[in-house]
Short mmCIF file of C-alpha atoms in Angstrom, two decimals:
data_model
loop_
_atom_site.label_atom_id
_atom_site.label_comp_id
_atom_site.label_asym_id
_atom_site.label_seq_id
_atom_site.Cartn_x
_atom_site.Cartn_y
_atom_site.Cartn_z
CA MET A 834 109.41 62.58 125.78
CA GLN A 835 111.33 65.26 126.94
CA ARG A 836 111.37 63.75 131.15
CA LEU A 837 113.24 60.69 130.09
CA TYR A 838 115.35 63.09 127.76
CA ASP A 839 116.27 65.03 131.32
CA PHE A 840 116.98 61.28 132.85
CA LEU A 841 119.58 60.44 130.71
CA ARG A 842 121.16 63.79 130.71
CA ARG A 843 121.52 62.96 134.65
CA HIS A 844 122.85 60.26 134.07
CA PRO A 845 125.99 59.81 131.75
CA THR A 846 127.33 56.84 133.06
CA GLY A 847 124.90 54.80 133.57
CA VAL A 848 123.76 55.69 128.75
CA ASP A 849 127.78 54.39 128.86
CA THR A 850 126.86 51.49 130.53
CA PHE A 851 123.97 50.47 128.88
CA TRP A 852 126.59 51.01 125.32
CA ALA A 853 129.07 48.98 126.46
CA VAL A 854 126.27 45.85 127.13
CA VAL A 855 126.02 46.00 123.83
CA LEU A 856 129.13 46.55 122.05
CA LEU A 857 129.79 43.02 124.70
CA GLY A 858 126.81 41.29 123.54
CA LEU A 859 128.15 42.36 119.77
CA SER A 860 131.08 41.41 120.56
CA GLY A 861 131.08 38.57 121.91
CA LEU A 862 128.18 37.09 118.57
CA SER A 863 131.24 38.28 116.37
CA MET A 864 134.13 36.25 117.67
CA VAL A 865 131.33 32.88 117.72
CA GLY A 866 130.03 33.95 114.02
CA VAL A 867 133.09 33.85 112.65
CA GLY A 868 135.36 31.54 114.90
CA GLY A 869 138.50 31.07 115.54
CA SER A 870 140.67 28.94 117.95
CA THR A 871 140.69 29.02 121.44
CA LYS A 872 144.38 30.48 121.87
CA GLU A 873 143.15 33.38 119.83
CA ARG A 874 138.92 34.06 121.93
CA VAL A 875 140.69 33.43 124.97
CA ALA A 876 142.85 36.49 123.77
CA ALA A 877 140.16 38.13 122.55
CA VAL A 878 138.18 38.44 126.39
CA PRO A 879 140.23 40.73 127.92
CA VAL A 880 140.23 42.87 125.51
CA VAL A 881 136.40 42.87 124.31
CA LEU A 882 136.00 43.38 128.57
CA GLY A 883 138.62 46.72 128.37
CA LEU A 884 137.14 47.97 125.76
CA CYS A 885 134.09 47.98 126.87
CA VAL A 886 135.12 49.66 130.11
CA VAL A 887 136.47 52.13 127.89
CA VAL A 888 133.13 52.82 126.87
CA ALA A 889 131.06 52.72 130.13
CA LEU A 890 133.81 55.19 131.85
CA ARG A 891 134.78 57.27 128.96
CA ARG A 892 132.68 60.27 130.09
CA ARG A 893 133.55 60.22 134.00
CA ALA A 894 137.66 59.55 133.22
CA PRO A 895 137.65 60.15 129.73
CA GLU A 896 142.05 60.77 129.75
CA LYS A 897 142.52 57.32 131.56
CA MET A 898 140.45 55.23 128.77
CA LEU A 899 142.40 56.64 126.45
CA LEU A 900 145.37 55.46 127.32
CA LEU A 901 143.24 51.95 127.99
CA ALA A 902 142.20 51.84 124.80
CA ILE A 903 145.98 52.74 123.71
CA ALA A 904 146.89 49.33 125.71
CA MET A 905 143.76 47.21 124.03
CA GLY A 906 144.96 48.56 121.42
CA VAL A 907 149.36 47.20 121.57
CA ALA A 908 147.15 43.72 123.55
CA GLN A 909 145.71 43.51 120.28
CA LEU A 910 149.27 43.58 117.62
CA VAL A 911 151.75 41.24 120.33
CA THR A 912 148.38 38.90 120.84
CA GLY A 913 146.97 38.83 117.22
CA VAL A 914 143.50 39.58 117.94
CA GLY A 915 142.66 41.14 115.00
CA PRO A 916 140.16 44.18 114.25
CA GLY A 917 136.69 43.41 115.31
CA VAL A 918 133.00 45.02 116.76
CA MET A 919 135.13 45.59 120.14
CA ASN A 920 136.79 48.84 117.76
CA PHE A 921 134.56 50.36 118.08
CA ALA A 922 135.36 51.90 121.23
CA MET A 923 138.65 53.41 119.58
CA LEU A 924 136.60 55.73 117.84
CA VAL A 925 134.07 56.67 120.81
CA ILE A 926 136.16 57.71 122.57
CA VAL A 927 138.45 59.09 120.01
CA PHE A 928 135.92 61.56 120.06
CA THR A 929 135.72 62.01 123.76
CA VAL A 930 138.49 62.79 124.30
CA ALA A 931 138.47 65.27 121.08
CA THR A 932 135.29 66.81 123.15
CA VAL A 933 136.27 67.73 126.65
CA GLY A 934 139.25 65.34 126.97
CA GLU A 935 142.79 67.34 128.11
CA ARG A 936 144.49 68.86 125.70
CA TRP A 937 147.41 66.79 125.43
CA ALA A 938 144.66 63.75 125.06
CA SER A 939 143.09 65.55 122.59
CA ARG A 940 146.31 65.88 120.90
CA LEU A 941 147.51 61.95 121.66
CA ALA A 942 143.81 61.34 120.52
CA LEU A 943 144.10 62.36 116.19
CA VAL A 944 147.72 60.74 116.56
CA CYS A 945 146.49 57.54 117.48
CA ALA A 946 143.21 57.97 114.73
CA LEU A 947 145.39 58.84 112.09
CA SER A 948 148.39 55.78 112.81
CA ALA A 949 145.58 52.97 113.90
CA ALA A 950 144.63 51.71 110.54
CA ALA A 951 148.62 51.94 109.65
CA LEU A 952 149.23 50.04 112.40
CA SER A 953 145.77 47.38 111.36
CA LYS A 954 147.23 47.39 107.45
CA VAL A 955 150.75 46.78 108.44
CA ARG A 956 149.33 43.30 111.28
CA TRP A 957 147.13 42.66 108.76
CA PRO A 958 148.14 42.80 105.58
CA GLY A 959 146.02 40.20 104.48
CA GLU A 960 146.45 37.02 101.84
CA GLY A 961 146.58 36.86 98.44
CA PRO A 962 148.33 38.24 95.72
CA GLN A 963 145.83 41.09 94.51
CA THR A 964 146.38 43.36 97.53
CA ASN A 965 148.85 45.69 95.89
CA TRP A 966 150.21 48.93 97.62
CA ALA A 967 148.00 51.37 96.29
CA GLU A 968 144.60 49.07 96.91
CA ALA A 969 146.85 49.26 101.00
CA THR A 970 147.32 52.91 100.98
CA PHE A 971 143.06 53.41 99.76
CA VAL A 972 141.76 50.66 102.62
CA VAL A 973 144.36 52.06 104.98
CA VAL A 974 142.88 56.28 103.98
CA VAL A 975 139.08 54.25 103.78
CA LEU A 976 139.53 53.88 107.84
CA THR A 977 141.35 56.62 108.68
CA VAL A 978 138.16 59.24 107.60
CA PRO A 979 136.10 57.77 110.01
CA PHE A 980 138.52 58.51 112.64
CA VAL A 981 139.64 61.42 111.61
CA LEU A 982 135.85 62.93 111.52
CA ALA A 983 135.47 61.91 114.97
CA TRP A 984 138.31 63.72 116.50
CA VAL A 985 137.34 67.08 114.03
CA LEU A 986 133.62 66.73 114.88
CA GLY A 987 134.69 66.39 118.73
CA ASP A 988 137.48 68.83 119.01
CA SER A 989 134.21 71.71 117.60
CA MET A 990 132.33 70.65 119.96
CA ARG A 991 134.92 70.90 122.47
CA THR A 992 134.84 74.59 121.01
CA ARG A 993 131.86 75.87 120.73
CA ARG A 994 130.96 74.55 124.61
CA ALA A 995 134.14 77.22 125.11
CA TYR A 996 132.11 79.69 122.59
CA PHE A 997 129.18 78.98 124.82
CA SER A 998 130.85 79.19 128.55
CA GLN A 999 132.37 82.25 127.70
CA LEU A 1000 128.46 84.24 127.00
CA GLU A 1001 127.11 82.59 129.75
CA GLU A 1002 130.24 83.90 131.90
CA ARG A 1003 129.60 87.28 129.56
CA ALA A 1004 126.14 87.38 130.88
CA ALA A 1005 126.78 86.83 134.80
CA ARG A 1006 129.41 89.51 133.64
CA LEU A 1007 126.44 92.41 132.94
CA GLU A 1008 124.33 90.86 134.72
CA ARG A 1009 126.43 91.13 138.28
CA GLU A 1010 127.81 95.19 136.38
CA ARG A 1011 123.21 95.76 135.99
CA GLU A 1012 122.41 94.88 140.06
CA ALA A 1013 125.60 96.94 140.46
CA GLN A 1014 124.97 100.07 139.09
CA SER A 1015 120.99 99.71 139.83
CA LYS A 1016 121.65 99.68 143.68
CA VAL A 1017 124.20 102.93 143.06
CA ALA A 1018 121.10 104.71 141.15
CA VAL A 1019 119.71 103.59 144.19
CA ALA A 1020 122.26 105.79 146.33
CA ALA A 1021 121.93 109.04 144.50
CA GLU A 1022 118.90 108.61 144.67
CA ARG A 1023 117.89 108.36 148.05
CA ALA A 1024 120.94 111.03 148.09
CA ARG A 1025 119.10 113.09 146.31
CA ILE A 1026 115.58 112.90 148.07
CA ALA A 1027 117.72 113.22 151.21
CA ARG A 1028 118.84 116.42 149.13
CA GLU A 1029 114.49 118.11 148.27
CA LEU A 1030 114.00 116.56 152.37
CA HIS A 1031 116.43 119.32 153.57
CA ASP A 1032 115.85 121.98 150.82
CA VAL A 1033 111.13 121.35 152.19
CA VAL A 1034 111.99 121.00 155.58
CA ALA A 1035 114.74 123.79 155.80
CA HIS A 1036 113.30 125.68 154.49
CA ASN A 1037 108.92 125.38 154.85
CA VAL A 1038 109.47 124.85 158.77
CA SER A 1039 112.08 127.65 158.57
CA VAL A 1040 109.25 130.22 157.40
CA MET A 1041 106.74 128.38 159.76
CA VAL A 1042 108.90 129.33 162.41
CA VAL A 1043 108.92 132.64 162.25
CA GLN A 1044 105.67 133.61 161.40
CA ALA A 1045 104.64 131.83 164.09
CA ASP A 1046 106.84 134.59 166.47
CA GLY A 1047 105.80 137.17 164.43
CA ALA A 1048 101.49 136.38 164.84
CA ALA A 1049 102.60 135.30 168.81
CA TYR A 1050 103.80 138.81 169.19
CA VAL A 1051 101.71 141.02 167.25
CA MET A 1052 98.88 138.54 169.24
CA ASP A 1053 96.90 140.82 171.07
CA ALA A 1054 98.58 144.41 169.09
CA ALA A 1055 97.64 143.81 165.99
CA PRO A 1056 95.26 140.95 165.25
CA ASP A 1057 94.98 141.46 161.04
CA GLN A 1058 98.46 140.46 161.45
CA ALA A 1059 98.93 137.95 162.83
CA LYS A 1060 95.36 136.24 161.26
CA GLN A 1061 97.92 137.09 157.69
CA ALA A 1062 101.00 135.67 159.39
CA LEU A 1063 98.45 132.06 160.51
CA GLU A 1064 98.01 132.29 157.26
CA THR A 1065 101.13 132.31 156.10
CA ILE A 1066 102.09 129.23 157.92
CA SER A 1067 99.33 126.97 156.92
CA SER A 1068 99.39 127.24 152.66
CA THR A 1069 103.29 127.12 153.64
CA GLY A 1070 102.49 124.02 155.63
CA ARG A 1071 100.05 122.24 152.55
CA GLN A 1072 102.78 123.26 150.70
CA ALA A 1073 105.42 121.37 152.57
CA LEU A 1074 103.18 118.78 153.26
CA ALA A 1075 102.87 118.27 149.24
CA GLU A 1076 106.30 118.76 148.44
CA MET A 1077 106.88 115.60 151.53
CA ARG A 1078 104.28 113.24 150.42
CA ARG A 1079 105.92 113.05 146.18
CA LEU A 1080 109.27 112.65 147.16
CA LEU A 1081 108.20 110.01 149.38
CA GLY A 1082 106.02 108.27 147.25
CA VAL A 1083 109.27 108.23 144.99
CA LEU A 1084 110.01 105.70 148.20
CA ARG A 1085 106.60 103.51 148.04
CA THR A 1086 107.62 100.19 146.17
CA GLY A 1087 104.50 98.61 144.06
CA ASP A 1088 101.70 101.10 145.30
CA ALA A 1089 100.28 103.68 142.78
CA PRO A 1090 100.51 107.20 143.60
CA GLU A 1091 97.78 108.47 144.11
CA SER A 1092 96.36 111.28 141.60
CA GLY A 1093 96.26 115.26 143.11
CA GLU A 1094 98.98 113.50 145.92
CA TYR A 1095 101.58 115.20 144.69
CA VAL A 1096 103.19 118.15 142.78
CA PRO A 1097 105.21 119.10 139.82
CA GLN A 1098 108.96 119.98 141.10
CA PRO A 1099 109.98 123.82 141.12
CA ASP A 1100 111.31 125.25 138.71
CA VAL A 1101 112.63 128.92 137.54
CA ASP A 1102 108.58 130.28 136.97
CA GLN A 1103 108.33 129.27 140.82
CA ILE A 1104 111.37 132.12 141.97
CA GLY A 1105 108.91 134.93 142.65
CA ASP A 1106 106.12 132.99 144.41
CA LEU A 1107 109.66 132.03 146.75
CA ILE A 1108 110.84 135.63 147.06
CA GLU A 1109 106.95 136.84 148.27
CA GLN A 1110 106.73 133.62 150.61
CA VAL A 1111 109.99 135.33 151.95
CA ARG A 1112 109.37 138.67 151.81
CA GLN A 1113 105.80 138.15 153.92
CA THR A 1114 107.61 136.62 156.48
CA GLY A 1115 110.47 139.66 157.45
CA LEU A 1116 113.03 139.34 154.49
CA ALA A 1117 113.35 142.19 152.57
CA VAL A 1118 114.59 140.30 148.73
CA ASP A 1119 115.46 142.64 145.79
CA PHE A 1120 114.71 140.30 143.00
CA LYS A 1121 115.55 141.04 139.21
CA ILE A 1122 115.94 139.22 136.12
CA GLU A 1123 117.89 139.89 133.61
CA GLY A 1124 117.86 138.39 128.93
CA THR A 1125 115.69 136.35 127.59
CA PRO A 1126 113.51 133.91 129.46
CA ARG A 1127 113.13 131.02 127.99
CA PRO A 1128 112.26 126.97 128.18
CA LEU A 1129 114.86 125.81 130.59
CA PRO A 1130 116.51 121.69 130.90
CA SER A 1131 114.29 120.72 134.45
CA GLY A 1132 116.93 120.17 135.71
CA VAL A 1133 118.71 122.96 135.57
CA GLU A 1134 115.70 124.46 136.68
CA LEU A 1135 114.68 122.39 139.81
CA THR A 1136 118.70 123.78 140.84
CA ALA A 1137 117.54 126.28 140.20
CA TYR A 1138 115.07 126.56 142.14
CA ARG A 1139 117.48 125.08 145.38
CA ILE A 1140 120.03 126.82 145.41
CA VAL A 1141 117.59 130.90 145.64
CA GLN A 1142 115.39 128.76 148.14
CA GLU A 1143 118.47 127.26 150.17
CA ALA A 1144 121.05 130.70 149.71
CA LEU A 1145 117.17 132.61 151.09
CA THR A 1146 116.51 129.99 153.76
CA ASN A 1147 120.44 131.13 155.16
CA THR A 1148 120.20 134.75 154.97
CA ARG A 1149 116.92 134.42 157.53
CA LYS A 1150 119.04 132.22 159.13
CA HIS A 1151 121.99 134.11 160.02
CA GLY A 1152 121.57 137.48 158.99
CA GLY A 1153 120.28 139.34 161.32
CA PRO A 1154 116.82 140.85 162.04
CA ASP A 1155 118.08 143.94 159.36
CA ALA A 1156 119.49 142.23 156.87
CA GLY A 1157 118.17 142.07 153.00
CA ALA A 1158 119.05 140.58 150.20
CA SER A 1159 118.70 140.08 146.13
CA VAL A 1160 118.60 138.00 144.16
CA ARG A 1161 119.37 138.08 140.00
CA LEU A 1162 118.47 135.32 137.42
CA VAL A 1163 121.57 136.32 134.26
CA TYR A 1164 119.93 133.79 130.71
CA PHE A 1165 122.89 133.36 128.81
CA ASP A 1166 122.93 132.12 125.74
CA ASP A 1167 124.82 129.04 127.21
CA GLY A 1168 123.44 129.06 130.01
CA LEU A 1169 121.34 130.51 133.69
CA GLY A 1170 123.26 132.29 135.74
CA LEU A 1171 121.94 133.03 139.31
CA LEU A 1172 123.28 135.65 142.06
CA VAL A 1173 122.57 135.72 145.52
CA GLU A 1174 123.47 138.30 148.38
CA ASP A 1175 122.34 139.62 151.59
CA ASP A 1176 124.23 142.69 153.24
CA GLY A 1177 123.94 140.64 156.52
CA ARG A 1178 125.10 140.50 159.74
CA GLY A 1179 127.22 137.66 158.71
CA ALA A 1180 127.53 133.54 159.38
CA ALA A 1181 130.90 132.45 159.20
CA HIS A 1182 131.65 131.20 156.86
CA GLU A 1183 131.90 127.02 157.66
CA MET A 1184 128.08 127.54 159.35
CA TYR A 1185 127.31 128.32 155.21
CA GLU A 1186 129.31 124.71 154.49
CA ASP A 1187 127.59 123.02 157.35
CA GLY A 1188 124.27 124.79 156.70
CA GLY A 1189 123.74 125.48 160.01
CA ALA A 1190 124.71 127.30 162.96
CA ASP A 1191 124.47 123.49 164.13
CA GLY A 1192 126.73 122.22 162.12
CA ALA A 1193 124.39 119.27 161.82
CA GLY A 1194 122.41 120.73 158.03
CA HIS A 1195 123.93 119.97 154.36
CA GLY A 1196 122.54 123.46 152.68
CA MET A 1197 125.58 124.26 151.57
CA ILE A 1198 127.30 121.03 150.10
CA GLY A 1199 123.50 119.45 148.43
CA MET A 1200 123.78 122.73 146.89
CA ARG A 1201 126.95 121.85 145.75
CA GLU A 1202 125.83 118.50 144.51
CA ARG A 1203 122.99 120.17 142.64
CA VAL A 1204 125.46 122.00 140.64
CA GLY A 1205 127.84 119.13 139.86
CA MET A 1206 124.65 116.71 138.57
CA VAL A 1207 123.96 119.73 135.97
CA GLY A 1208 127.44 120.08 134.56
CA GLY A 1209 127.88 123.74 136.39
CA THR A 1210 130.08 125.52 138.43
CA LEU A 1211 129.53 127.14 142.84
CA ASP A 1212 131.29 130.01 143.87
CA ALA A 1213 130.00 130.76 147.52
CA GLY A 1214 132.15 133.22 150.23
CA PRO A 1215 131.54 135.68 152.39
CA ARG A 1216 131.52 139.88 151.15
CA PRO A 1217 134.17 142.61 151.35
CA GLY A 1218 131.39 145.01 152.95
CA GLY A 1219 130.32 142.01 155.27
CA GLY A 1220 126.99 139.36 154.02
CA PHE A 1221 127.82 136.45 151.89
CA ARG A 1222 127.38 135.90 148.28
CA ILE A 1223 126.33 132.96 146.65
CA SER A 1224 127.07 132.76 142.99
CA ALA A 1225 126.05 129.80 140.39
CA LEU A 1226 126.43 129.23 137.31
CA LEU A 1227 124.03 126.72 135.13
CA PRO A 1228 124.55 125.23 131.52
CA LEU A 1229 121.39 124.27 129.11
CA LYS A 1230 124.06 121.00 128.23
CA SER A 1231 124.62 118.90 131.45
CA ALA A 1232 129.08 118.62 130.72
CA HIS A 1233 128.69 114.74 131.86
#
């Protein structure tokens, strides 16, 4: 049954042609049954054929078929071909034009629907003295109602189709917006992963290089120190690999993460371990916490950790061999304050802005992006007496 329904929907003109043939047959039988003169039958033939064409092509060319139906009605009035079964086509075309036709055609169909019965009654008033004006008015009203109902039904279907069309358009627009938002989210996630990879590689590889150089320098004179440096290189390398596995796992599509492969994102509690690791590379770091430590949003904790990590990495790169640094964490009622300073020889401000002396990094840019994501503020620049200062304020609630 569904296949038959789909077939009929795909061939609307064929369906209308079938009903036009049925109307032609019923009209022929009606003419034979009613009788009449040969002249009337001959005059009725083009009217019947024209109205059958109206039914057959009503959905292909509704406006033109409305004009053809009006022409056939005028021909009936002129030639005297009385109303019959074929006039059912006028009811059909009124409904069709009200549903799918142009607005001017719909209004014209309504005018015809209101006047057709009255014109028919004037042209064929009937015989006998019993037909008075009250009876004639009643007949006109009764004959007009089906045409008006056909137009109202067609117009309501037009409104319904327009409403569904708007819903489909809105759904398509929302789908496009969702796709655009998904692309933006993917781009933002990729940028976040790039920042994370930069932080992991820049810090851990820097530590490994410094420790390797130190181990090579004291290999013969102080084997124990060289062994300790190699252990630091090993642990730092494992930590870097674990973080990189976590980040690269995000890029996988359709792969379930292996248990134990990834580690949690760094937080404020791990800043102490980070500073201890930096101290092992030979950089003197003074670390203090002010205020009452308390749980913070994960985004704020990760941002604080990465800022300290990046700042100490830059100090180790550009501060010189005798540089020292200090890190302050201050817990406020509404946020977390960070202050990282060094007293090194002082790299150019542009080097920090680029994140490296080669101008190829994104350290400071990454810091500003991270702080902006949590709604905080960042101030970075050279210290008056030499060295560099990074100050950040991270609110507990994002400003976004």
